[in-house]
Amino acid sequence: SLAAQPGSRQGVMTATATTVLFDSARLRITDVRLPPGASLDHRHEYPTLRWQVEEGNERSVLRPAQASAASVCDAGQSCVAELPPAERVADKRVTWAEAGSGLTVCNAGEGEWRQVCWEFKQRPRRSEAEVRALLSSAIYTTCVGTDLLFENEYCRAWDFYLPPGGGDAGEPHHHVLDYAFVYVAKGRLLGARSTD
């Protein structure tokens, strides 16, 4: 789950730490962090998967691509009253944002708010039928993580979590598509595989 949409340099970010973790012609992955009280106003340049890392509290509005780009946060200030009340955001919440949509978010919690954003800079290279054929031709399971959290024509987002000493090296899995992984904590890995 993630927010300050990477590659787009539009919008207002206050006291926000964004780190581009990976950038290619097809995919950009950005780590976005907001300290308590900080805000972000952003327009998504590409279709984007936003991945929440750890539980948080936020006040946010996701605007459709057709909506006005008017900001409800002012640079250097916390969110204004137009945002809805704060809501709890669960760890591992994954949301999808279409290209052109806008996001305004304020960290309403006492700790850091963090999302990892996966921007898909190109359309999928394979059709759904081609992806199904690849998945069905696998020798082993194609379940490459512990939980499939999201799936669409662009990606399949897997959470990888094993407690200390967990997992079974004798249970192989088969990668038939491209993958990108992000370690977000010791022993915790986020993974999304491209459907092309």
Tab-separated table of C-alpha atoms in Angstrom:
chain	number	residue	atom	x	y	z
A	1	SER	CA	0.000	0.000	0.000
A	2	LEU	CA	1.575	3.446	-0.822
A	3	ALA	CA	0.913	7.090	-1.518
A	4	ALA	CA	3.180	9.986	-2.577
A	5	GLN	CA	3.098	8.662	-6.033
A	6	PRO	CA	6.554	8.354	-7.205
A	7	GLY	CA	7.439	9.618	-10.664
A	8	SER	CA	4.908	12.400	-10.621
A	9	ARG	CA	6.600	15.569	-9.477
A	10	GLN	CA	3.287	17.433	-9.202
A	11	GLY	CA	1.608	18.234	-5.935
A	12	VAL	CA	2.505	19.435	-2.487
A	13	MET	CA	4.474	17.355	-0.030
A	14	THR	CA	5.184	18.656	3.445
A	15	ALA	CA	7.862	17.052	5.617
A	16	THR	CA	7.628	13.943	3.449
A	17	ALA	CA	10.421	11.467	2.845
A	18	THR	CA	10.189	9.754	-0.548
A	19	THR	CA	12.823	7.348	-1.743
A	20	VAL	CA	12.773	5.795	-5.207
A	21	LEU	CA	13.747	2.160	-4.611
A	22	PHE	CA	13.568	0.982	-8.226
A	23	ASP	CA	12.932	2.693	-11.569
A	24	SER	CA	12.815	1.135	-15.035
A	25	ALA	CA	10.927	1.722	-18.262
A	26	ARG	CA	8.104	-0.474	-16.918
A	27	LEU	CA	7.957	0.046	-13.149
A	28	ARG	CA	8.871	2.573	-10.461
A	29	ILE	CA	8.738	1.663	-6.742
A	30	THR	CA	8.809	4.458	-4.178
A	31	ASP	CA	8.905	4.359	-0.366
A	32	VAL	CA	6.776	7.223	1.016
A	33	ARG	CA	6.879	8.266	4.676
A	34	LEU	CA	4.955	10.988	6.492
A	35	PRO	CA	5.816	12.010	10.056
A	36	PRO	CA	2.906	12.865	12.395
A	37	GLY	CA	0.971	15.895	11.148
A	38	ALA	CA	2.600	15.928	7.693
A	39	SER	CA	0.525	16.003	4.526
A	40	LEU	CA	0.766	15.069	0.877
A	41	ASP	CA	-1.199	16.231	-2.167
A	42	HIS	CA	-0.457	14.221	-5.287
A	43	ARG	CA	-1.757	13.386	-8.764
A	44	HIS	CA	-0.929	9.861	-9.977
A	45	GLU	CA	0.989	9.929	-13.235
A	46	TYR	CA	0.597	6.155	-13.782
A	47	PRO	CA	-1.690	3.360	-12.557
A	48	THR	CA	-0.425	2.791	-9.009
A	49	LEU	CA	-0.622	0.135	-6.323
A	50	ARG	CA	-0.379	1.713	-2.832
A	51	TRP	CA	0.696	-0.673	-0.051
A	52	GLN	CA	0.380	0.342	3.614
A	53	VAL	CA	3.377	-0.675	5.764
A	54	GLU	CA	2.411	-0.997	9.438
A	55	GLU	CA	-0.855	0.283	10.874
A	56	GLY	CA	-1.471	4.012	10.706
A	57	ASN	CA	-4.088	6.745	11.007
A	58	GLU	CA	-4.870	9.071	8.125
A	59	ARG	CA	-7.248	11.668	6.808
A	60	SER	CA	-7.432	11.171	3.059
A	61	VAL	CA	-9.335	11.759	-0.153
A	62	LEU	CA	-8.727	9.893	-3.434
A	63	ARG	CA	-10.117	11.971	-6.298
A	64	PRO	CA	-11.057	10.385	-9.655
A	65	ALA	CA	-9.066	11.444	-12.715
A	66	GLN	CA	-11.888	13.768	-13.862
A	67	ALA	CA	-11.988	15.644	-10.545
A	68	SER	CA	-10.454	19.031	-9.962
A	69	ALA	CA	-6.790	19.028	-9.068
A	70	ALA	CA	-7.387	21.676	-6.390
A	71	SER	CA	-5.357	21.009	-3.294
A	72	VAL	CA	-6.936	20.771	0.133
A	73	CYS	CA	-3.571	20.925	1.877
A	74	ASP	CA	-1.343	23.981	1.908
A	75	ALA	CA	2.430	23.679	1.775
A	76	GLY	CA	3.938	23.745	5.234
A	77	GLN	CA	0.598	23.241	6.990
A	78	SER	CA	-1.328	20.247	8.210
A	79	CYS	CA	-4.576	19.241	6.518
A	80	VAL	CA	-7.486	21.630	6.384
A	81	ALA	CA	-11.015	20.887	7.531
A	82	GLU	CA	-12.234	19.639	4.115
A	83	LEU	CA	-10.677	16.222	4.717
A	84	PRO	CA	-12.788	13.532	6.392
A	85	PRO	CA	-12.142	12.467	9.998
A	86	ALA	CA	-9.138	10.279	10.737
A	87	GLU	CA	-9.477	6.568	10.086
A	88	ARG	CA	-7.335	3.599	11.028
A	89	VAL	CA	-5.388	2.164	8.104
A	90	ALA	CA	-4.566	-1.514	8.497
A	91	ASP	CA	-1.099	-2.903	7.886
A	92	LYS	CA	-0.944	-4.536	4.440
A	93	ARG	CA	-3.925	-2.583	3.090
A	94	VAL	CA	-3.503	-2.445	-0.667
A	95	THR	CA	-5.333	0.105	-2.807
A	96	TRP	CA	-5.320	0.834	-6.535
A	97	ALA	CA	-5.224	4.331	-8.053
A	98	GLU	CA	-5.854	4.980	-11.743
A	99	ALA	CA	-3.572	7.276	-13.733
A	100	GLY	CA	-4.688	10.877	-13.378
A	101	SER	CA	-6.429	10.377	-10.037
A	102	GLY	CA	-5.469	12.612	-7.151
A	103	LEU	CA	-4.632	11.812	-3.555
A	104	THR	CA	-4.564	14.077	-0.547
A	105	VAL	CA	-3.463	12.433	2.682
A	106	CYS	CA	-2.469	13.663	6.124
A	107	ASN	CA	-0.822	11.552	8.808
A	108	ALA	CA	-3.285	11.787	11.709
A	109	GLY	CA	-1.385	9.309	13.852
A	110	GLU	CA	1.323	9.610	16.481
A	111	GLY	CA	3.822	7.514	14.526
A	112	GLU	CA	5.205	7.468	11.005
A	113	TRP	CA	2.749	6.764	8.147
A	114	ARG	CA	4.373	4.656	5.431
A	115	GLN	CA	3.351	3.298	2.051
A	116	VAL	CA	5.258	1.695	-0.778
A	117	CYS	CA	3.958	2.792	-4.198
A	118	TRP	CA	4.290	0.630	-7.313
A	119	GLU	CA	3.777	2.727	-10.468
A	120	PHE	CA	3.098	0.751	-13.642
A	121	LYS	CA	4.544	2.869	-16.450
A	122	GLN	CA	3.441	0.597	-19.301
A	123	ARG	CA	0.367	-1.452	-20.150
A	124	PRO	CA	0.696	-5.198	-19.492
A	125	ARG	CA	2.502	-7.002	-22.319
A	126	ARG	CA	0.418	-10.170	-22.001
A	127	SER	CA	-3.329	-10.713	-22.180
A	128	GLU	CA	-5.185	-12.362	-19.304
A	129	ALA	CA	-5.449	-15.543	-21.418
A	130	GLU	CA	-1.654	-15.596	-21.919
A	131	VAL	CA	-1.103	-15.082	-18.186
A	132	ARG	CA	-3.528	-17.915	-17.335
A	133	ALA	CA	-1.677	-20.196	-19.783
A	134	LEU	CA	1.672	-19.399	-18.128
A	135	LEU	CA	0.252	-19.986	-14.658
A	136	SER	CA	-1.338	-23.290	-15.663
A	137	SER	CA	1.908	-24.520	-17.264
A	138	ALA	CA	3.890	-24.145	-14.027
A	139	ILE	CA	5.477	-27.276	-12.578
A	140	TYR	CA	4.989	-26.137	-8.957
A	141	THR	CA	2.516	-23.823	-7.301
A	142	THR	CA	2.600	-20.214	-8.489
A	143	CYS	CA	1.618	-19.021	-5.006
A	144	VAL	CA	4.901	-17.289	-4.302
A	145	GLY	CA	3.984	-15.595	-0.998
A	146	THR	CA	2.002	-16.184	2.150
A	147	ASP	CA	-1.040	-14.060	1.157
A	148	LEU	CA	-2.271	-12.768	-2.205
A	149	LEU	CA	-3.518	-9.287	-1.251
A	150	PHE	CA	-4.448	-7.833	-4.642
A	151	GLU	CA	-4.688	-8.850	-8.284
A	152	ASN	CA	-5.592	-7.068	-11.512
A	153	GLU	CA	-4.392	-6.963	-15.136
A	154	TYR	CA	-1.174	-5.157	-14.077
A	155	CYS	CA	0.002	-7.191	-11.116
A	156	ARG	CA	-0.465	-9.720	-8.344
A	157	ALA	CA	0.605	-8.342	-4.950
A	158	TRP	CA	1.844	-10.947	-2.480
A	159	ASP	CA	2.721	-10.486	1.158
A	160	PHE	CA	5.632	-12.570	2.403
A	161	TYR	CA	5.713	-13.180	6.120
A	162	LEU	CA	7.224	-16.099	7.965
A	163	PRO	CA	7.772	-16.134	11.710
A	164	PRO	CA	11.302	-16.943	12.892
A	165	GLY	CA	12.013	-20.543	11.899
A	166	GLY	CA	8.855	-20.640	9.742
A	167	GLY	CA	8.510	-21.862	6.180
A	168	ASP	CA	9.382	-25.109	4.488
A	169	ALA	CA	12.308	-25.163	2.054
A	170	GLY	CA	10.874	-28.427	0.737
A	171	GLU	CA	7.837	-26.616	-0.712
A	172	PRO	CA	9.068	-25.049	-3.963
A	173	HIS	CA	7.112	-22.518	-5.991
A	174	HIS	CA	7.384	-21.566	-9.644
A	175	HIS	CA	7.990	-18.045	-10.977
A	176	VAL	CA	6.464	-17.726	-14.446
A	177	LEU	CA	6.157	-13.927	-14.549
A	178	ASP	CA	8.424	-10.968	-13.731
A	179	TYR	CA	8.730	-10.019	-10.046
A	180	ALA	CA	9.846	-7.077	-7.949
A	181	PHE	CA	10.327	-7.418	-4.188
A	182	VAL	CA	10.721	-4.902	-1.363
A	183	TYR	CA	11.983	-5.816	2.099
A	184	VAL	CA	10.140	-3.514	4.506
A	185	ALA	CA	11.397	-4.951	7.790
A	186	LYS	CA	13.715	-7.668	8.968
A	187	GLY	CA	12.072	-10.855	7.755
A	188	ARG	CA	9.280	-9.031	5.876
A	189	LEU	CA	9.141	-8.793	2.094
A	190	LEU	CA	6.540	-7.151	-0.188
A	191	GLY	CA	6.243	-8.666	-3.662
A	192	ALA	CA	4.376	-7.829	-6.820
A	193	ARG	CA	4.791	-9.682	-10.036
A	194	SER	CA	4.054	-8.177	-13.377
A	195	THR	CA	1.419	-9.917	-15.451
A	196	ASP	CA	3.632	-9.543	-18.497
